[in-house]
C-alpha cells in the first residue's frame, strides 16, 4: 500500500515519477489460496485506509482531469476483476429488465461499451506480453480471481469489524 500512498502524494504535489532501471522488485507469491486471500485482504484494508487518510488529496487530483482520473482509478479502484464482474452482472441484470426507460438504455450501452473496451484492452495487451499465448491459455481460470478477491474482502471486513489489526501472511 505504501506505493499507492507514495504515488498519490507525488501526483498531488506535481512531482514526476521516472523510470529507475537499477530498481529491483521482489514479490514472493503466497503458497496457498488461503494465504493469497489474506494478502488481498491486507491490500484492501490498506486501500481503504488510503481513501480515508488522503480523501482531500484524491479530491484535488480528480479535478485535474482525465490523467488524474486514470491514476486514481488504477491505484485505488481495485480489484479490476471484481469491477469487470460487476459490469458484466449489471449488463445482464439490465437486459432482463428490457424494455427499459431510454436514459437507462443509454447508461446500459455505455456500460456495455466500457466492458468491451476492458476486454479489448486485455486481449490487445497479450500482443505486448512475452509469451502472450500462455496467458491466453490460462484465461479460463479468470473466474478464480474474483472469488479470491471476494474471500479477501470478506477477511478484510471481518478484521475491520473485530479490530484485529494487521492480517499476517502466515497463519
mmCIF file with all atom_site columns, N, CA, C and O in Angstrom, residues 117-137:
data_model
loop_
_atom_site.group_PDB
_atom_site.id
_atom_site.type_symbol
_atom_site.label_atom_id
_atom_site.label_alt_id
_atom_site.label_comp_id
_atom_site.label_asym_id
_atom_site.label_entity_id
_atom_site.label_seq_id
_atom_site.pdbx_PDB_ins_code
_atom_site.Cartn_x
_atom_site.Cartn_y
_atom_site.Cartn_z
_atom_site.occupancy
_atom_site.B_iso_or_equiv
_atom_site.pdbx_formal_charge
_atom_site.auth_seq_id
_atom_site.auth_comp_id
_atom_site.auth_asym_id
_atom_site.auth_atom_id
_atom_site.pdbx_PDB_model_num
ATOM 1  N N  . UNK A 1 117 ? -14.455 -2.446  -24.052 1.00 0.00 ? 117 UNK A N  1
ATOM 2  C CA . UNK A 1 117 ? -13.139 -1.798  -24.074 1.00 0.00 ? 117 UNK A CA 1
ATOM 3  C C  . UNK A 1 117 ? -12.185 -2.463  -23.091 1.00 0.00 ? 117 UNK A C  1
ATOM 4  O O  . UNK A 1 117 ? -10.998 -2.630  -23.385 1.00 0.00 ? 117 UNK A O  1
ATOM 5  N N  . UNK A 1 118 ? -12.695 -2.849  -21.926 1.00 0.00 ? 118 UNK A N  1
ATOM 6  C CA . UNK A 1 118 ? -11.868 -3.576  -20.954 1.00 0.00 ? 118 UNK A CA 1
ATOM 7  C C  . UNK A 1 118 ? -11.383 -4.889  -21.554 1.00 0.00 ? 118 UNK A C  1
ATOM 8  O O  . UNK A 1 118 ? -10.203 -5.232  -21.446 1.00 0.00 ? 118 UNK A O  1
ATOM 9  N N  . UNK A 1 119 ? -12.295 -5.622  -22.184 1.00 0.00 ? 119 UNK A N  1
ATOM 10 C CA . UNK A 1 119 ? -11.925 -6.905  -22.798 1.00 0.00 ? 119 UNK A CA 1
ATOM 11 C C  . UNK A 1 119 ? -10.896 -6.686  -23.906 1.00 0.00 ? 119 UNK A C  1
ATOM 12 O O  . UNK A 1 119 ? -9.908  -7.424  -24.000 1.00 0.00 ? 119 UNK A O  1
ATOM 13 N N  . UNK A 1 120 ? -11.105 -5.667  -24.732 1.00 0.00 ? 120 UNK A N  1
ATOM 14 C CA . UNK A 1 120 ? -10.155 -5.374  -25.815 1.00 0.00 ? 120 UNK A CA 1
ATOM 15 C C  . UNK A 1 120 ? -8.792  -5.004  -25.248 1.00 0.00 ? 120 UNK A C  1
ATOM 16 O O  . UNK A 1 120 ? -7.755  -5.407  -25.792 1.00 0.00 ? 120 UNK A O  1
ATOM 17 N N  . UNK A 1 121 ? -8.777  -4.246  -24.165 1.00 0.00 ? 121 UNK A N  1
ATOM 18 C CA . UNK A 1 121 ? -7.523  -3.861  -23.514 1.00 0.00 ? 121 UNK A CA 1
ATOM 19 C C  . UNK A 1 121 ? -6.713  -5.096  -23.143 1.00 0.00 ? 121 UNK A C  1
ATOM 20 O O  . UNK A 1 121 ? -5.516  -5.180  -23.407 1.00 0.00 ? 121 UNK A O  1
ATOM 21 N N  . UNK A 1 122 ? -7.369  -6.081  -22.537 1.00 0.00 ? 122 UNK A N  1
ATOM 22 C CA . UNK A 1 122 ? -6.659  -7.284  -22.112 1.00 0.00 ? 122 UNK A CA 1
ATOM 23 C C  . UNK A 1 122 ? -6.230  -8.135  -23.299 1.00 0.00 ? 122 UNK A C  1
ATOM 24 O O  . UNK A 1 122 ? -5.115  -8.660  -23.327 1.00 0.00 ? 122 UNK A O  1
ATOM 25 N N  . UNK A 1 123 ? -7.088  -8.270  -24.296 1.00 0.00 ? 123 UNK A N  1
ATOM 26 C CA . UNK A 1 123 ? -6.749  -9.096  -25.461 1.00 0.00 ? 123 UNK A CA 1
ATOM 27 C C  . UNK A 1 123 ? -5.623  -8.449  -26.262 1.00 0.00 ? 123 UNK A C  1
ATOM 28 O O  . UNK A 1 123 ? -4.662  -9.118  -26.651 1.00 0.00 ? 123 UNK A O  1
ATOM 29 N N  . UNK A 1 124 ? -5.704  -7.157  -26.501 1.00 0.00 ? 124 UNK A N  1
ATOM 30 C CA . UNK A 1 124 ? -4.646  -6.456  -27.239 1.00 0.00 ? 124 UNK A CA 1
ATOM 31 C C  . UNK A 1 124 ? -3.346  -6.482  -26.441 1.00 0.00 ? 124 UNK A C  1
ATOM 32 O O  . UNK A 1 124 ? -2.261  -6.637  -26.994 1.00 0.00 ? 124 UNK A O  1
ATOM 33 N N  . UNK A 1 125 ? -3.456  -6.352  -25.116 1.00 0.00 ? 125 UNK A N  1
ATOM 34 C CA . UNK A 1 125 ? -2.276  -6.394  -24.259 1.00 0.00 ? 125 UNK A CA 1
ATOM 35 C C  . UNK A 1 125 ? -1.488  -7.685  -24.394 1.00 0.00 ? 125 UNK A C  1
ATOM 36 O O  . UNK A 1 125 ? -0.265  -7.707  -24.218 1.00 0.00 ? 125 UNK A O  1
ATOM 37 N N  . UNK A 1 126 ? -2.168  -8.778  -24.738 1.00 0.00 ? 126 UNK A N  1
ATOM 38 C CA . UNK A 1 126 ? -1.482  -10.062 -24.905 1.00 0.00 ? 126 UNK A CA 1
ATOM 39 C C  . UNK A 1 126 ? -0.427  -10.000 -26.009 1.00 0.00 ? 126 UNK A C  1
ATOM 40 O O  . UNK A 1 126 ? 0.562   -10.722 -25.951 1.00 0.00 ? 126 UNK A O  1
ATOM 41 N N  . UNK A 1 127 ? -0.624  -9.123  -26.992 1.00 0.00 ? 127 UNK A N  1
ATOM 42 C CA . UNK A 1 127 ? 0.343   -8.991  -28.073 1.00 0.00 ? 127 UNK A CA 1
ATOM 43 C C  . UNK A 1 127 ? 1.651   -8.372  -27.588 1.00 0.00 ? 127 UNK A C  1
ATOM 44 O O  . UNK A 1 127 ? 2.689   -8.531  -28.239 1.00 0.00 ? 127 UNK A O  1
ATOM 45 N N  . UNK A 1 128 ? 1.605   -7.679  -26.463 1.00 0.00 ? 128 UNK A N  1
ATOM 46 C CA . UNK A 1 128 ? 2.783   -6.979  -25.963 1.00 0.00 ? 128 UNK A CA 1
ATOM 47 C C  . UNK A 1 128 ? 3.452   -7.678  -24.786 1.00 0.00 ? 128 UNK A C  1
ATOM 48 O O  . UNK A 1 128 ? 4.410   -7.165  -24.222 1.00 0.00 ? 128 UNK A O  1
ATOM 49 N N  . UNK A 1 129 ? 2.919   -8.811  -24.411 1.00 0.00 ? 129 UNK A N  1
ATOM 50 C CA . UNK A 1 129 ? 3.449   -9.570  -23.280 1.00 0.00 ? 129 UNK A CA 1
ATOM 51 C C  . UNK A 1 129 ? 4.258   -10.748 -23.810 1.00 0.00 ? 129 UNK A C  1
ATOM 52 O O  . UNK A 1 129 ? 3.844   -11.425 -24.745 1.00 0.00 ? 129 UNK A O  1
ATOM 53 N N  . UNK A 1 130 ? 5.403   -10.946 -23.195 1.00 0.00 ? 130 UNK A N  1
ATOM 54 C CA . UNK A 1 130 ? 6.211   -12.099 -23.581 1.00 0.00 ? 130 UNK A CA 1
ATOM 55 C C  . UNK A 1 130 ? 5.405   -13.373 -23.316 1.00 0.00 ? 130 UNK A C  1
ATOM 56 O O  . UNK A 1 130 ? 4.841   -13.547 -22.242 1.00 0.00 ? 130 UNK A O  1
ATOM 57 N N  . UNK A 1 131 ? 5.341   -14.228 -24.314 1.00 0.00 ? 131 UNK A N  1
ATOM 58 C CA . UNK A 1 131 ? 4.611   -15.496 -24.220 1.00 0.00 ? 131 UNK A CA 1
ATOM 59 C C  . UNK A 1 131 ? 3.124   -15.263 -23.935 1.00 0.00 ? 131 UNK A C  1
ATOM 60 O O  . UNK A 1 131 ? 2.530   -15.918 -23.082 1.00 0.00 ? 131 UNK A O  1
ATOM 61 N N  . UNK A 1 132 ? 2.519   -14.331 -24.681 1.00 0.00 ? 132 UNK A N  1
ATOM 62 C CA . UNK A 1 132 ? 1.107   -14.000 -24.502 1.00 0.00 ? 132 UNK A CA 1
ATOM 63 C C  . UNK A 1 132 ? 0.181   -15.172 -24.720 1.00 0.00 ? 132 UNK A C  1
ATOM 64 O O  . UNK A 1 132 ? -0.889  -15.245 -24.113 1.00 0.00 ? 132 UNK A O  1
ATOM 65 N N  . UNK A 1 133 ? 0.572   -16.120 -25.569 1.00 0.00 ? 133 UNK A N  1
ATOM 66 C CA . UNK A 1 133 ? -0.295  -17.274 -25.813 1.00 0.00 ? 133 UNK A CA 1
ATOM 67 C C  . UNK A 1 133 ? -0.469  -18.110 -24.550 1.00 0.00 ? 133 UNK A C  1
ATOM 68 O O  . UNK A 1 133 ? -1.533  -18.699 -24.329 1.00 0.00 ? 133 UNK A O  1
ATOM 69 N N  . UNK A 1 134 ? 0.543   -18.162 -23.699 1.00 0.00 ? 134 UNK A N  1
ATOM 70 C CA . UNK A 1 134 ? 0.417   -18.906 -22.439 1.00 0.00 ? 134 UNK A CA 1
ATOM 71 C C  . UNK A 1 134 ? -0.634  -18.248 -21.543 1.00 0.00 ? 134 UNK A C  1
ATOM 72 O O  . UNK A 1 134 ? -1.404  -18.944 -20.883 1.00 0.00 ? 134 UNK A O  1
ATOM 73 N N  . UNK A 1 135 ? -0.681  -16.907 -21.536 1.00 0.00 ? 135 UNK A N  1
ATOM 74 C CA . UNK A 1 135 ? -1.701  -16.211 -20.763 1.00 0.00 ? 135 UNK A CA 1
ATOM 75 C C  . UNK A 1 135 ? -3.092  -16.496 -21.334 1.00 0.00 ? 135 UNK A C  1
ATOM 76 O O  . UNK A 1 135 ? -4.045  -16.687 -20.603 1.00 0.00 ? 135 UNK A O  1
ATOM 77 N N  . UNK A 1 136 ? -3.180  -16.520 -22.666 1.00 0.00 ? 136 UNK A N  1
ATOM 78 C CA . UNK A 1 136 ? -4.453  -16.791 -23.319 1.00 0.00 ? 136 UNK A CA 1
ATOM 79 C C  . UNK A 1 136 ? -4.978  -18.175 -22.937 1.00 0.00 ? 136 UNK A C  1
ATOM 80 O O  . UNK A 1 136 ? -6.173  -18.354 -22.694 1.00 0.00 ? 136 UNK A O  1
ATOM 81 N N  . UNK A 1 137 ? -4.082  -19.144 -22.850 1.00 0.00 ? 137 UNK A N  1
ATOM 82 C CA . UNK A 1 137 ? -4.486  -20.496 -22.474 1.00 0.00 ? 137 UNK A CA 1
ATOM 83 C C  . UNK A 1 137 ? -4.967  -20.568 -21.028 1.00 0.00 ? 137 UNK A C  1
ATOM 84 O O  . UNK A 1 137 ? -5.745  -21.458 -20.670 1.00 0.00 ? 137 UNK A O  1
#
